[in-house]
Amino acid sequence: MKKILICLFSFLLFCDVKAQNTEPIHASMNKVRLDFMVDADGRPAYKVFFGDRPVINNSYLGIKLKDDSAFNKHFVLAGSEKTTVDEYWTPVWGEVSKIRNHYQQLTVHLKQQDASKRLLDIVFKVFEDGVGFRYEFPKQPNLKYFIVSDELTEFSLTGDNKTFWIPGDYDSNEYPYTISPISQVDASVLAKSATDIGVRYVPDKYGIQTPLMMKTADGLYINIHEAALQNYTSMQLHADVKTFKLTANLVADAAGNKAYMRAPCHTPWRTIIVSDKAADILASKLILNLNEPSKIENTSWIKPMKFVGVWWEMQTGKSTWNYSNNLDTLGADGKLIPNGKHGGTTANVKRYIDFAAKNGIQGVLVEGWNTGWEEWFGSWNEFIFDFVTPYPDFDIKEITQYAASKGVKMIMHNETSGSATGYERQMDTAFRFMNKYGYTSVKTGYVGKIIPRGEHHDGQWMIDHYIRVAKKAAQYHVMLDSHEPVRPTGLQRTYPNWMACEAGRGNEYNAFGSGNNPNHETIMPFTRLMGGPMDYTPGIFKIKGYTADPERQVKTTLCKQLALYITMYSPVQMAADIPDNYEKHLDAFQFIHDVAVDWDDTKIIEAEPGEYITTARKEKGTDNWFIGAIANENGRNANIPMDFLNKGKKYVATIYADADDADWKKNPEAYKITKFLINAGTKLHIKLANGGGAAISIKPVTNEDKGLKFYK
Amino acid sequence: MKKILICLFSFLLFCDVKAQNTEPIHASMNKVRLDFMVDADGRPAYKVFFGDRPVINNSYLGIKLKDDSAFNKHFVLAGSEKTTVDEYWTPVWGEVSKIRNHYQQLTVHLKQQDASKRLLDIVFKVFEDGVGFRYEFPKQPNLKYFIVSDELTEFSLTGDNKTFWIPGDYDSNEYPYTISPISQVDASVLAKSATDIGVRYVPDKYGIQTPLMMKTADGLYINIHEAALQNYTSMQLHADVKTFKLTANLVADAAGNKAYMRAPCHTPWRTIIVSDKAADILASKLILNLNEPSKIENTSWIKPMKFVGVWWEMQTGKSTWNYSNNLDTLGADGKLIPNGKHGGTTANVKRYIDFAAKNGIQGVLVEGWNTGWEEWFGSWNEFIFDFVTPYPDFDIKEITQYAASKGVKMIMHNETSGSATGYERQMDTAFRFMNKYGYTSVKTGYVGKIIPRGEHHDGQWMIDHYIRVAKKAAQYHVMLDSHEPVRPTGLQRTYPNWMACEAGRGNEYNAFGSGNNPNHETIMPFTRLMGGPMDYTPGIFKIKGYTADPERQVKTTLCKQLALYITMYSPVQMAADIPDNYEKHLDAFQFIHDVAVDWDDTKIIEAEPGEYITTARKEKGTDNWFIGAIANENGRNANIPMDFLNKGKKYVATIYADADDADWKKNPEAYKITKFLINAGTKLHIKLANGGGAAISIKPVTNEDKGLKFYK
């Protein structure tokens, strides 16, 4: 049941206005204020304030059309309306079970003062924690089909903000973050050096990706991104390193165009989240609120879950995705010669199923189960994978039966190698195959240059492709976890079977790349995760000493890996390490066993991007809480008040903390587990090692907890 | 049953050869000789002779790879083999019922003299009427996946040949032909002026299309094209207007590349057909012989046919494809407002079915039957058509039943508007729909800029797409007639359900464009039709006075329209005019009623490109012959010996000839029909008007023909 309050105080001026607007029109919600104006040249512009402090200085708005460069000026204001909405809605799954949607909306109607009389509306929604706006193209005689050749949206920053950025790459979000003032942005260096990223294309030296997290000199936290990216291309930003003005930088298609539109239509929302508290940025629901409600009516089959997978062993060189080393050299029997290191074998998969069944993990992912992996990467070949042909040592019937007998769900893996056309051609076949063998979720992958050739991972065609996959998956009641797609923009509200995406630098880079810096996970929730859940694949217990490269290591402590299950929100969470490594630390694995993946409530207790995050979440439908606290390379003492617990009730807290001498580099696997009684008045003091973290599970006290001491 | 004679006299030199080859290696068949050599820089080259006369002077061969520019030199000849093949095969349908495949094959093995030791084979097949050759890339350690950035194949002409050319357009073959010396080729003028062609892209001012027809000063006829175009891009030609050297000019993809390959693999065949008789060019089976045998095992469902269609009335402005004029303006009932001119209505279609049933026509095509036509052209919209949703006034169930009751086959129309991705996504649905409603053939269309955007009609991705459509159609036992695809290269042998293509300037340009010159149909069999049948849509009876533009007219006489059923070979032939116009000339329509579409034998009686063609064909399985004779704007007296008839047997010839005062411009619809007894000794003398033609049907004499006179 929704509580809806709509206040309508609109004023309409649907006549031709000759004079330009000089007085700004305001919309506001609590401390956030939006000013809109049209300048003497008929150029629309806006400003954003947080209290008295400017957030975005005067910034122009507009779209450049391919057949008409002047769709950003010669406008007059032909009218405007204001509305206020206050309502609550219930997500299918999420960080909280109820979301408030409270905003004031300002719609401005613009009309061009020339023969075309073209119309453009701009809609602003002002929330307590920021502003969203989008361009709307009404039905009109002189604008129907059009091609967007550029978007001229500006975000004029008030100073040389501290910025957490990755390059504006059309194909990848998998970069490490740089923390620098805007004035020091240079995407070209990283674009060249990041050779651990398979496909990179960074056309603009000053191009940076959204969600872009910033902090002003006077302590305002600002996040710029977009919401509800559909039927359009994705927006990156061009940074003017001298004036600190950011400009929309749309990802181009194979023909050099940005977006293909037919009026009536609109762009995605451009979002500016702002607060003087970093924690408010993480808690913001602005992006979700700007997305459409679920288009899936029956959502009963959509279920958050934890899973293990035949995957990390390939990442670390213990086994391979491919069955053979060479497709061209066959054995005497005319068949492929197995390389003896194939990971996705029936026997090996059964070990993962056994482990999952024994340890409360619902799902098992298997990569490298299907033919094609011998030549899957780098060939720009459209026809690598068919999604239905297992390798000879992967007995899908036997595995299906075995998993079912153990109560474990198998998770499908559809790597496309970037061949989206190939996938679309076979998608129905692939999903029918999943239905046949009882797979209820699929991890997709797009590692490689995109086909249609010349398209990019983040361009309009691919954006629509990912959504087509989500819709098709929903038809077959399959949950989706997309790897290497465009970064999310809150569409999980609209397509709630689209559980998670990668679209960021995951834990895997600690296995095969230059790794993730110890501050990486303190930045990601402020950047990549603002748009939606990430399949970050936490839970690595064996931090050092992998086959592929003994020098390489995960740049966290073991306990920080546990904390990530809370600080890196996702409704699907992998326990990414191999069973052997978990079995050596089953006491620590208990946290992964216990931790929930769907929540009634979330409290961002403390947070500072690049430094630390402490988050507490209440499991959906229980009185259990789970806390994750992480630090950057400098460690810290976390003081965590338990004031979110029910007053007058006793709980048991199990604390998984770094050992006193733990250190991400020198001693990453050292931890200690302690158990105490606590209540709402308790304040936990936990030392987080350099690059460390802590995980806490909190449950109402039971008879079994009798001997426990109260925390002091 | 095949008669196969294979002579094998090969010599192998599979050792490293240090010295360069100086002596040419020859292969020959009758008058045609091929010389192959490797020059001092290790560059492979060839020459072609016809008797003593050079056809192609010394011409280099090679491929430019994207990652290595030197795949055309530094080769040594590592070995070669020669084989002779003489066999016969039976096409599923065709101009003749048995085809001789008689050639000498020379395979040369080249090896690069550098660290890569890359291998390249070139295979030449020398026939009595020309040469085919292709590049083959053997399995080898240092060449697996590769990208072709250019093909360096040369055709060095011996002089400033008279040439029948259209521009090298990546998207269209629908140009009028220019007759000029090579030295006067300039594709840019026509590329700009041909505004009646929807999509044009001519990047090379000196680019010309194949099949390219030429005539040398000393009377040799030369045709250059390609055969078996699969897994590669199409070859156009760049003309050096000073040296008369033609060079392969491959159509690029959206990323600027030409072809994506994986060794072992090969290019299509490059074909040079040569003779001192123009008729031999038209009779050549070289291109078919270079294609693979049918991949469809059961071909019993593949049947040549004639058809009428709701089509010409739209071309001439009498009715429309679209049901409504505006998708955005709905009626009071919330539905589209019909424009009252829609052609594809149940009632109208029934009229065509009635006409077909009454007049011996097997099929009825309906265009504009499905939703989308209001905005189908020019929007570059991927999602125009769904191929399964009829307009409200097209009752598909009723039409299906009605057609079945009359013994008429409905022909499906799937216009994609260039959205190949859209079509592939829905292709199974579309073919299932055809199966459901009993449609056994489909006409596809690609009018519009291609999606994947940046791809071209004639690039590798689309070439593979058309073949995918043919294969998919075969799965559903549907025959295919593709409009606006790449021009054919003999693949109808391999996929015999792919009955015909447009891929050329059809009769339709006489309705909506600047028209086809009176010599047009005397050129097309030497150019466009060399690769395969064309759905030219002959049979227009109302030559002048159409609604859309009263000035416009078909630039032939009515009788020439009849002759085209013979001179423009296709196993599917439309009777393109509307029933009303046929009903005024049912005596002339009798020829269309009678004419066959599948043949035991074909005789090219006389032919000169740009001037005239007279062709006789024997109907498959009968003793009936049909003759078409056409002239250019100058008319002519055709003298046609009947020596192909059975000796000592009497036949009745029905002659549909231009009236004495007929003239394509002044009096195009005037004709006379005469009937005579003839035998093998008869020589018919028929006057063809300016832009005129004659059609003759010949049947063994019966009792009904008693009163007829013998022809003198």
PDB file of C-alpha atoms in Angstrom, chain B residues 240-333:
ATOM      1  CA  ASP B 240      43.294   2.626 -62.998  1.00  0.00           C
ATOM      2  CA  VAL B 241      42.010   4.765 -65.838  1.00  0.00           C
ATOM      3  CA  LYS B 242      45.495   5.348 -67.221  1.00  0.00           C
ATOM      4  CA  THR B 243      47.099   1.903 -67.105  1.00  0.00           C
ATOM      5  CA  PHE B 244      43.806  -0.060 -67.435  1.00  0.00           C
ATOM      6  CA  LYS B 245      44.738  -2.160 -64.441  1.00  0.00           C
ATOM      7  CA  LEU B 246      41.845  -3.281 -62.270  1.00  0.00           C
ATOM      8  CA  THR B 247      42.499  -4.050 -58.616  1.00  0.00           C
ATOM      9  CA  ALA B 248      40.286  -5.845 -56.111  1.00  0.00           C
ATOM     10  CA  ASN B 249      38.456  -3.333 -53.944  1.00  0.00           C
ATOM     11  CA  LEU B 250      36.916  -5.149 -51.011  1.00  0.00           C
ATOM     12  CA  VAL B 251      33.836  -3.806 -49.273  1.00  0.00           C
ATOM     13  CA  ALA B 252      34.709  -2.660 -45.759  1.00  0.00           C
ATOM     14  CA  ASP B 253      32.833  -3.302 -42.534  1.00  0.00           C
ATOM     15  CA  ALA B 254      31.852  -0.859 -39.796  1.00  0.00           C
ATOM     16  CA  ALA B 255      35.340  -1.005 -38.317  1.00  0.00           C
ATOM     17  CA  GLY B 256      37.017  -0.404 -41.663  1.00  0.00           C
ATOM     18  CA  ASN B 257      38.159  -4.014 -41.994  1.00  0.00           C
ATOM     19  CA  LYS B 258      37.434  -6.231 -44.964  1.00  0.00           C
ATOM     20  CA  ALA B 259      37.200  -9.831 -43.792  1.00  0.00           C
ATOM     21  CA  TYR B 260      37.626 -11.877 -40.626  1.00  0.00           C
ATOM     22  CA  MET B 261      39.219 -15.246 -41.228  1.00  0.00           C
ATOM     23  CA  ARG B 262      40.516 -18.308 -39.445  1.00  0.00           C
ATOM     24  CA  ALA B 263      42.960 -20.588 -41.191  1.00  0.00           C
ATOM     25  CA  PRO B 264      42.425 -23.087 -42.716  1.00  0.00           C
ATOM     26  CA  CYS B 265      40.181 -21.062 -44.980  1.00  0.00           C
ATOM     27  CA  HIS B 266      39.965 -19.535 -48.412  1.00  0.00           C
ATOM     28  CA  THR B 267      38.620 -16.574 -50.331  1.00  0.00           C
ATOM     29  CA  PRO B 268      35.836 -16.820 -52.897  1.00  0.00           C
ATOM     30  CA  TRP B 269      36.872 -17.579 -56.475  1.00  0.00           C
ATOM     31  CA  ARG B 270      37.863 -14.693 -58.702  1.00  0.00           C
ATOM     32  CA  THR B 271      36.476 -15.384 -62.161  1.00  0.00           C
ATOM     33  CA  ILE B 272      37.559 -14.314 -65.628  1.00  0.00           C
ATOM     34  CA  ILE B 273      35.255 -15.548 -68.361  1.00  0.00           C
ATOM     35  CA  VAL B 274      36.499 -14.989 -71.875  1.00  0.00           C
ATOM     36  CA  SER B 275      35.469 -15.740 -75.432  1.00  0.00           C
ATOM     37  CA  ASP B 276      35.492 -14.260 -78.880  1.00  0.00           C
ATOM     38  CA  LYS B 277      31.712 -14.808 -78.957  1.00  0.00           C
ATOM     39  CA  ALA B 278      29.468 -12.779 -76.691  1.00  0.00           C
ATOM     40  CA  ALA B 279      26.961 -15.639 -76.595  1.00  0.00           C
ATOM     41  CA  ASP B 280      29.553 -17.852 -74.897  1.00  0.00           C
ATOM     42  CA  ILE B 281      29.703 -15.442 -71.985  1.00  0.00           C
ATOM     43  CA  LEU B 282      25.961 -15.826 -71.424  1.00  0.00           C
ATOM     44  CA  ALA B 283      26.179 -19.600 -71.791  1.00  0.00           C
ATOM     45  CA  SER B 284      29.068 -19.973 -69.370  1.00  0.00           C
ATOM     46  CA  LYS B 285      28.598 -22.267 -66.389  1.00  0.00           C
ATOM     47  CA  LEU B 286      32.013 -21.410 -64.932  1.00  0.00           C
ATOM     48  CA  ILE B 287      30.605 -19.579 -61.919  1.00  0.00           C
ATOM     49  CA  LEU B 288      28.152 -22.360 -61.085  1.00  0.00           C
ATOM     50  CA  ASN B 289      30.921 -24.918 -61.469  1.00  0.00           C
ATOM     51  CA  LEU B 290      33.035 -23.067 -58.922  1.00  0.00           C
ATOM     52  CA  ASN B 291      30.285 -23.286 -56.332  1.00  0.00           C
ATOM     53  CA  GLU B 292      29.748 -26.182 -53.961  1.00  0.00           C
ATOM     54  CA  PRO B 293      27.005 -28.750 -54.663  1.00  0.00           C
ATOM     55  CA  SER B 294      23.681 -28.395 -52.908  1.00  0.00           C
ATOM     56  CA  LYS B 295      23.819 -28.557 -49.142  1.00  0.00           C
ATOM     57  CA  ILE B 296      20.110 -29.292 -49.094  1.00  0.00           C
ATOM     58  CA  GLU B 297      19.543 -33.013 -49.405  1.00  0.00           C
ATOM     59  CA  ASN B 298      15.825 -33.228 -50.004  1.00  0.00           C
ATOM     60  CA  THR B 299      15.053 -30.660 -52.697  1.00  0.00           C
ATOM     61  CA  SER B 300      11.668 -32.013 -53.742  1.00  0.00           C
ATOM     62  CA  TRP B 301       9.891 -29.026 -52.226  1.00  0.00           C
ATOM     63  CA  ILE B 302      11.865 -26.515 -54.315  1.00  0.00           C
ATOM     64  CA  LYS B 303       9.746 -25.543 -57.315  1.00  0.00           C
ATOM     65  CA  PRO B 304      10.242 -22.768 -59.863  1.00  0.00           C
ATOM     66  CA  MET B 305       7.113 -20.690 -60.334  1.00  0.00           C
ATOM     67  CA  LYS B 306       5.419 -17.669 -61.811  1.00  0.00           C
ATOM     68  CA  PHE B 307       3.562 -15.222 -59.657  1.00  0.00           C
ATOM     69  CA  VAL B 308       1.536 -12.042 -59.625  1.00  0.00           C
ATOM     70  CA  GLY B 309       1.534  -9.593 -56.777  1.00  0.00           C
ATOM     71  CA  VAL B 310       0.020  -6.618 -55.040  1.00  0.00           C
ATOM     72  CA  TRP B 311       3.047  -4.533 -55.837  1.00  0.00           C
ATOM     73  CA  TRP B 312       3.120  -2.678 -59.155  1.00  0.00           C
ATOM     74  CA  GLU B 313       0.023  -0.786 -58.107  1.00  0.00           C
ATOM     75  CA  MET B 314       2.023   0.656 -55.210  1.00  0.00           C
ATOM     76  CA  GLN B 315       5.053   1.343 -57.387  1.00  0.00           C
ATOM     77  CA  THR B 316       2.865   3.368 -59.732  1.00  0.00           C
ATOM     78  CA  GLY B 317       1.002   5.256 -57.004  1.00  0.00           C
ATOM     79  CA  LYS B 318      -2.390   3.598 -57.382  1.00  0.00           C
ATOM     80  CA  SER B 319      -2.305   2.253 -53.852  1.00  0.00           C
ATOM     81  CA  THR B 320       0.006   2.322 -50.840  1.00  0.00           C
ATOM     82  CA  TRP B 321       2.008  -0.151 -48.792  1.00  0.00           C
ATOM     83  CA  ASN B 322       0.949   1.682 -45.642  1.00  0.00           C
ATOM     84  CA  TYR B 323      -2.489   1.364 -44.132  1.00  0.00           C
ATOM     85  CA  SER B 324      -2.500   4.747 -42.448  1.00  0.00           C
ATOM     86  CA  ASN B 325      -0.736   8.021 -43.122  1.00  0.00           C
ATOM     87  CA  ASN B 326       0.261   8.712 -39.555  1.00  0.00           C
ATOM     88  CA  LEU B 327       1.086   6.529 -36.577  1.00  0.00           C
ATOM     89  CA  ASP B 328       0.781   9.427 -34.169  1.00  0.00           C
ATOM     90  CA  THR B 329      -2.737  10.540 -34.989  1.00  0.00           C
ATOM     91  CA  LEU B 330      -5.360   8.021 -33.984  1.00  0.00           C
ATOM     92  CA  GLY B 331      -9.066   8.042 -34.675  1.00  0.00           C
ATOM     93  CA  ALA B 332     -11.808   8.509 -32.110  1.00  0.00           C
ATOM     94  CA  ASP B 333     -11.778   4.727 -31.590  1.00  0.00           C
TER      95      ASP B 333
END
